[in-house]
mmCIF file with all atom_site columns, C-alpha atoms in Angstrom:
data_model
loop_
_atom_site.group_PDB
_atom_site.id
_atom_site.type_symbol
_atom_site.label_atom_id
_atom_site.label_alt_id
_atom_site.label_comp_id
_atom_site.label_asym_id
_atom_site.label_entity_id
_atom_site.label_seq_id
_atom_site.pdbx_PDB_ins_code
_atom_site.Cartn_x
_atom_site.Cartn_y
_atom_site.Cartn_z
_atom_site.occupancy
_atom_site.B_iso_or_equiv
_atom_site.pdbx_formal_charge
_atom_site.auth_seq_id
_atom_site.auth_comp_id
_atom_site.auth_asym_id
_atom_site.auth_atom_id
_atom_site.pdbx_PDB_model_num
ATOM 1   C CA . MET A 1 1   ? 9.445   -21.146 5.001   1.00 0.00 ? 28  MET A CA 1
ATOM 2   C CA . ASN A 1 2   ? 13.245  -18.868 6.690   1.00 0.00 ? 29  ASN A CA 1
ATOM 3   C CA . LYS A 1 3   ? 13.601  -17.907 2.863   1.00 0.00 ? 30  LYS A CA 1
ATOM 4   C CA . GLY A 1 4   ? 10.667  -16.616 1.937   1.00 0.00 ? 31  GLY A CA 1
ATOM 5   C CA . LEU A 1 5   ? 10.775  -14.291 4.852   1.00 0.00 ? 32  LEU A CA 1
ATOM 6   C CA . ARG A 1 6   ? 13.954  -13.236 3.856   1.00 0.00 ? 33  ARG A CA 1
ATOM 7   C CA . ILE A 1 7   ? 12.514  -12.787 0.524   1.00 0.00 ? 34  ILE A CA 1
ATOM 8   C CA . PHE A 1 8   ? 9.747   -10.721 1.601   1.00 0.00 ? 35  PHE A CA 1
ATOM 9   C CA . PHE A 1 9   ? 12.402  -8.404  3.528   1.00 0.00 ? 36  PHE A CA 1
ATOM 10  C CA . TYR A 1 10  ? 14.194  -7.791  0.152   1.00 0.00 ? 37  TYR A CA 1
ATOM 11  C CA . LEU A 1 11  ? 11.231  -7.221  -1.584  1.00 0.00 ? 38  LEU A CA 1
ATOM 12  C CA . THR A 1 12  ? 10.322  -4.634  1.050   1.00 0.00 ? 39  THR A CA 1
ATOM 13  C CA . LYS A 1 13  ? 12.970  -2.636  1.499   1.00 0.00 ? 40  LYS A CA 1
ATOM 14  C CA . GLN A 1 14  ? 13.761  -2.672  -2.563  1.00 0.00 ? 41  GLN A CA 1
ATOM 15  C CA . GLU A 1 15  ? 9.959   -1.124  -3.360  1.00 0.00 ? 42  GLU A CA 1
ATOM 16  C CA . MET A 1 16  ? 9.621   0.430   0.233   1.00 0.00 ? 43  MET A CA 1
ATOM 17  C CA . ILE A 1 17  ? 12.523  3.019   -1.576  1.00 0.00 ? 44  ILE A CA 1
ATOM 18  C CA . GLN A 1 18  ? 11.285  3.624   -4.677  1.00 0.00 ? 45  GLN A CA 1
ATOM 19  C CA . ILE A 1 19  ? 10.070  7.660   -5.971  1.00 0.00 ? 46  ILE A CA 1
ATOM 20  C CA . ARG A 1 20  ? 6.703   5.568   -7.145  1.00 0.00 ? 47  ARG A CA 1
ATOM 21  C CA . VAL A 1 21  ? 5.417   4.049   -4.032  1.00 0.00 ? 48  VAL A CA 1
ATOM 22  C CA . LEU A 1 22  ? 6.506   7.202   -1.971  1.00 0.00 ? 49  LEU A CA 1
ATOM 23  C CA . LEU A 1 23  ? 4.672   9.972   -4.178  1.00 0.00 ? 50  LEU A CA 1
ATOM 24  C CA . LEU A 1 24  ? 1.825   7.328   -3.827  1.00 0.00 ? 51  LEU A CA 1
ATOM 25  C CA . PHE A 1 25  ? 1.535   7.659   -0.232  1.00 0.00 ? 52  PHE A CA 1
ATOM 26  C CA . ILE A 1 26  ? 2.048   11.685  -0.461  1.00 0.00 ? 53  ILE A CA 1
ATOM 27  C CA . VAL A 1 27  ? -0.293  12.048  -3.102  1.00 0.00 ? 54  VAL A CA 1
ATOM 28  C CA . LEU A 1 28  ? -3.212  9.879   -1.152  1.00 0.00 ? 55  LEU A CA 1
ATOM 29  C CA . ALA A 1 29  ? -2.574  11.550  1.865   1.00 0.00 ? 56  ALA A CA 1
ATOM 30  C CA . ILE A 1 30  ? -3.239  15.116  0.363   1.00 0.00 ? 57  ILE A CA 1
ATOM 31  C CA . PHE A 1 31  ? -6.413  13.864  -1.218  1.00 0.00 ? 58  PHE A CA 1
ATOM 32  C CA . ILE A 1 32  ? -7.383  12.388  1.879   1.00 0.00 ? 59  ILE A CA 1
ATOM 33  C CA . ASP A 1 33  ? -6.603  15.766  3.785   1.00 0.00 ? 60  ASP A CA 1
ATOM 34  C CA . SER A 1 34  ? -8.351  17.697  1.096   1.00 0.00 ? 61  SER A CA 1
ATOM 35  C CA . TYR A 1 35  ? -11.038 15.560  0.947   1.00 0.00 ? 62  TYR A CA 1
ATOM 36  C CA . LEU A 1 36  ? -11.932 15.577  4.239   1.00 0.00 ? 63  LEU A CA 1
ATOM 37  C CA . ALA A 1 37  ? -10.926 19.447  4.968   1.00 0.00 ? 64  ALA A CA 1
ATOM 38  C CA . PRO A 1 38  ? -14.974 20.681  5.061   1.00 0.00 ? 65  PRO A CA 1
ATOM 39  C CA . VAL A 1 39  ? -16.299 17.637  7.025   1.00 0.00 ? 66  VAL A CA 1
ATOM 40  C CA . ALA A 1 40  ? -13.445 18.917  9.580   1.00 0.00 ? 67  ALA A CA 1
ATOM 41  C CA . GLU A 1 41  ? -14.621 22.167  9.732   1.00 0.00 ? 68  GLU A CA 1
ATOM 42  C CA . PHE A 1 42  ? -18.510 20.801  9.622   1.00 0.00 ? 69  PHE A CA 1
ATOM 43  C CA . SER A 1 43  ? -17.350 18.696  13.026  1.00 0.00 ? 70  SER A CA 1
ATOM 44  C CA . LYS A 1 44  ? -15.214 21.417  14.928  1.00 0.00 ? 71  LYS A CA 1
ATOM 45  C CA . ALA A 1 45  ? -18.687 23.734  14.245  1.00 0.00 ? 72  ALA A CA 1
ATOM 46  C CA . VAL A 1 46  ? -21.155 21.274  15.832  1.00 0.00 ? 73  VAL A CA 1
ATOM 47  C CA . GLY A 1 47  ? -18.574 20.077  18.399  1.00 0.00 ? 74  GLY A CA 1
ATOM 48  C CA . GLU A 1 48  ? -18.318 16.737  17.597  1.00 0.00 ? 75  GLU A CA 1
ATOM 49  C CA . ARG A 1 49  ? -15.375 14.403  16.376  1.00 0.00 ? 76  ARG A CA 1
ATOM 50  C CA . ILE A 1 50  ? -14.575 12.580  13.068  1.00 0.00 ? 77  ILE A CA 1
ATOM 51  C CA . THR A 1 51  ? -12.176 10.545  13.471  1.00 0.00 ? 78  THR A CA 1
ATOM 52  C CA . PRO A 1 52  ? -13.768 6.742   13.851  1.00 0.00 ? 79  PRO A CA 1
ATOM 53  C CA . TRP A 1 53  ? -16.476 7.858   11.273  1.00 0.00 ? 80  TRP A CA 1
ATOM 54  C CA . ALA A 1 54  ? -13.441 9.217   7.889   1.00 0.00 ? 81  ALA A CA 1
ATOM 55  C CA . LEU A 1 55  ? -13.012 5.414   6.851   1.00 0.00 ? 82  LEU A CA 1
ATOM 56  C CA . PRO A 1 56  ? -16.469 5.054   6.341   1.00 0.00 ? 83  PRO A CA 1
ATOM 57  C CA . HIS A 1 57  ? -16.882 8.482   4.922   1.00 0.00 ? 84  HIS A CA 1
ATOM 58  C CA . LEU A 1 58  ? -14.006 7.918   2.422   1.00 0.00 ? 85  LEU A CA 1
ATOM 59  C CA . THR A 1 59  ? -15.382 4.689   1.758   1.00 0.00 ? 86  THR A CA 1
ATOM 60  C CA . ASN A 1 60  ? -18.734 5.247   0.844   1.00 0.00 ? 87  ASN A CA 1
ATOM 61  C CA . ASP A 1 61  ? -17.915 8.418   -1.748  1.00 0.00 ? 88  ASP A CA 1
ATOM 62  C CA . PHE A 1 62  ? -17.993 6.714   -5.465  1.00 0.00 ? 89  PHE A CA 1
ATOM 63  C CA . ILE A 1 63  ? -14.603 8.986   -6.314  1.00 0.00 ? 90  ILE A CA 1
ATOM 64  C CA . CYS A 1 64  ? -12.977 8.522   -3.089  1.00 0.00 ? 91  CYS A CA 1
ATOM 65  C CA . GLN A 1 65  ? -13.392 4.681   -4.381  1.00 0.00 ? 92  GLN A CA 1
ATOM 66  C CA . ILE A 1 66  ? -11.697 4.858   -7.810  1.00 0.00 ? 93  ILE A CA 1
ATOM 67  C CA . VAL A 1 67  ? -8.871  6.778   -6.174  1.00 0.00 ? 94  VAL A CA 1
ATOM 68  C CA . PHE A 1 68  ? -8.039  4.185   -4.021  1.00 0.00 ? 95  PHE A CA 1
ATOM 69  C CA . ALA A 1 69  ? -8.458  1.415   -6.380  1.00 0.00 ? 96  ALA A CA 1
ATOM 70  C CA . VAL A 1 70  ? -6.312  3.411   -8.600  1.00 0.00 ? 97  VAL A CA 1
ATOM 71  C CA . CYS A 1 71  ? -3.746  4.403   -6.080  1.00 0.00 ? 98  CYS A CA 1
ATOM 72  C CA . ALA A 1 72  ? -4.041  0.227   -5.148  1.00 0.00 ? 99  ALA A CA 1
ATOM 73  C CA . VAL A 1 73  ? -3.154  -0.980  -9.067  1.00 0.00 ? 100 VAL A CA 1
ATOM 74  C CA . PHE A 1 74  ? -0.278  1.867   -9.142  1.00 0.00 ? 101 PHE A CA 1
ATOM 75  C CA . LEU A 1 75  ? 1.105   0.361   -5.733  1.00 0.00 ? 102 LEU A CA 1
ATOM 76  C CA . PHE A 1 76  ? 1.184   -3.025  -7.410  1.00 0.00 ? 103 PHE A CA 1
ATOM 77  C CA . CYS A 1 77  ? 1.969   -1.989  -10.645 1.00 0.00 ? 104 CYS A CA 1
ATOM 78  C CA . THR A 1 78  ? 5.221   -3.794  -10.702 1.00 0.00 ? 105 THR A CA 1
ATOM 79  C CA . ALA A 1 79  ? 3.503   -7.103  -9.388  1.00 0.00 ? 106 ALA A CA 1
ATOM 80  C CA . PRO A 1 80  ? 5.971   -9.826  -10.361 1.00 0.00 ? 107 PRO A CA 1
ATOM 81  C CA . PHE A 1 81  ? 8.644   -7.763  -8.520  1.00 0.00 ? 108 PHE A CA 1
ATOM 82  C CA . GLN A 1 82  ? 11.586  -8.933  -10.911 1.00 0.00 ? 109 GLN A CA 1
ATOM 83  C CA . GLY A 1 83  ? 14.410  -6.990  -10.842 1.00 0.00 ? 110 GLY A CA 1
ATOM 84  C CA . THR A 1 84  ? 17.865  -7.416  -11.594 1.00 0.00 ? 111 THR A CA 1
ATOM 85  C CA . ALA A 1 85  ? 18.844  -10.093 -9.200  1.00 0.00 ? 112 ALA A CA 1
ATOM 86  C CA . HIS A 1 86  ? 15.532  -11.645 -9.603  1.00 0.00 ? 113 HIS A CA 1
ATOM 87  C CA . CYS A 1 87  ? 16.819  -14.713 -11.445 1.00 0.00 ? 114 CYS A CA 1
ATOM 88  C CA . TYR A 1 88  ? 19.832  -15.052 -8.920  1.00 0.00 ? 115 TYR A CA 1
ATOM 89  C CA . ILE A 1 89  ? 17.274  -15.019 -5.952  1.00 0.00 ? 116 ILE A CA 1
ATOM 90  C CA . ILE A 1 90  ? 14.837  -18.019 -7.404  1.00 0.00 ? 117 ILE A CA 1
ATOM 91  C CA . GLN A 1 91  ? 18.147  -19.796 -8.283  1.00 0.00 ? 118 GLN A CA 1
ATOM 92  C CA . ARG A 1 92  ? 19.156  -19.795 -4.743  1.00 0.00 ? 119 ARG A CA 1
ATOM 93  C CA . SER A 1 93  ? 16.076  -20.215 -3.093  1.00 0.00 ? 120 SER A CA 1
ATOM 94  C CA . GLY A 1 94  ? 13.713  -21.631 -5.202  1.00 0.00 ? 121 GLY A CA 1
ATOM 95  C CA . SER A 1 95  ? 10.171  -20.796 -7.292  1.00 0.00 ? 122 SER A CA 1
ATOM 96  C CA . PHE A 1 96  ? 8.566   -22.109 -4.115  1.00 0.00 ? 123 PHE A CA 1
ATOM 97  C CA . CYS A 1 97  ? 10.020  -19.244 -1.539  1.00 0.00 ? 124 CYS A CA 1
ATOM 98  C CA . TRP A 1 98  ? 9.727   -16.836 -4.371  1.00 0.00 ? 125 TRP A CA 1
ATOM 99  C CA . GLN A 1 99  ? 6.671   -16.887 -4.534  1.00 0.00 ? 126 GLN A CA 1
ATOM 100 C CA . ILE A 1 100 ? 5.723   -16.760 -0.427  1.00 0.00 ? 127 ILE A CA 1
ATOM 101 C CA . GLY A 1 101 ? 7.602   -13.651 -0.375  1.00 0.00 ? 128 GLY A CA 1
ATOM 102 C CA . ASN A 1 102 ? 5.521   -12.188 -2.995  1.00 0.00 ? 129 ASN A CA 1
ATOM 103 C CA . ILE A 1 103 ? 2.638   -12.836 -1.025  1.00 0.00 ? 130 ILE A CA 1
ATOM 104 C CA . LEU A 1 104 ? 3.624   -12.348 1.888   1.00 0.00 ? 131 LEU A CA 1
ATOM 105 C CA . TYR A 1 105 ? 5.062   -8.527  0.831   1.00 0.00 ? 132 TYR A CA 1
ATOM 106 C CA . ILE A 1 106 ? 1.368   -8.056  -1.278  1.00 0.00 ? 133 ILE A CA 1
ATOM 107 C CA . VAL A 1 107 ? -0.666  -8.829  1.988   1.00 0.00 ? 134 VAL A CA 1
ATOM 108 C CA . THR A 1 108 ? 1.746   -6.591  4.098   1.00 0.00 ? 135 THR A CA 1
ATOM 109 C CA . MET A 1 109 ? 1.353   -3.655  1.878   1.00 0.00 ? 136 MET A CA 1
ATOM 110 C CA . SER A 1 110 ? -1.844  -4.063  1.241   1.00 0.00 ? 137 SER A CA 1
ATOM 111 C CA . PHE A 1 111 ? -2.257  -3.883  4.930   1.00 0.00 ? 138 PHE A CA 1
ATOM 112 C CA . ILE A 1 112 ? -0.573  -0.801  5.233   1.00 0.00 ? 139 ILE A CA 1
ATOM 113 C CA . PHE A 1 113 ? -1.929  0.841   1.941   1.00 0.00 ? 140 PHE A CA 1
ATOM 114 C CA . VAL A 1 114 ? -5.611  0.283   4.258   1.00 0.00 ? 141 VAL A CA 1
ATOM 115 C CA . GLY A 1 115 ? -4.234  1.220   7.362   1.00 0.00 ? 142 GLY A CA 1
ATOM 116 C CA . PHE A 1 116 ? -2.347  4.421   5.998   1.00 0.00 ? 143 PHE A CA 1
ATOM 117 C CA . ILE A 1 117 ? -5.994  5.581   4.293   1.00 0.00 ? 144 ILE A CA 1
#
């Protein structure tokens, strides 16, 4: 399990610094902000807060569901995560630990993605 955690940290460090992931979160933040701006203005005019109700509002819309699904696919589009050191890492740690590291990375990034939304 220790090798799996090391592979998870290696994948996290490798994938989080890519411009693809950073741009994805920036574009997603701009989309969510522009989508919720009219709702925020309306709630300010009425005097109610929308903070706990933003996520159900976003996930209820068909267009937002498509955008979130496309963003998730774009986030995990390099899913086997085979970089230049892939063969070396599998030889050193084993295939099972490599798979555990990949699974931990995908689960963690899924939680970060949903938490960002």
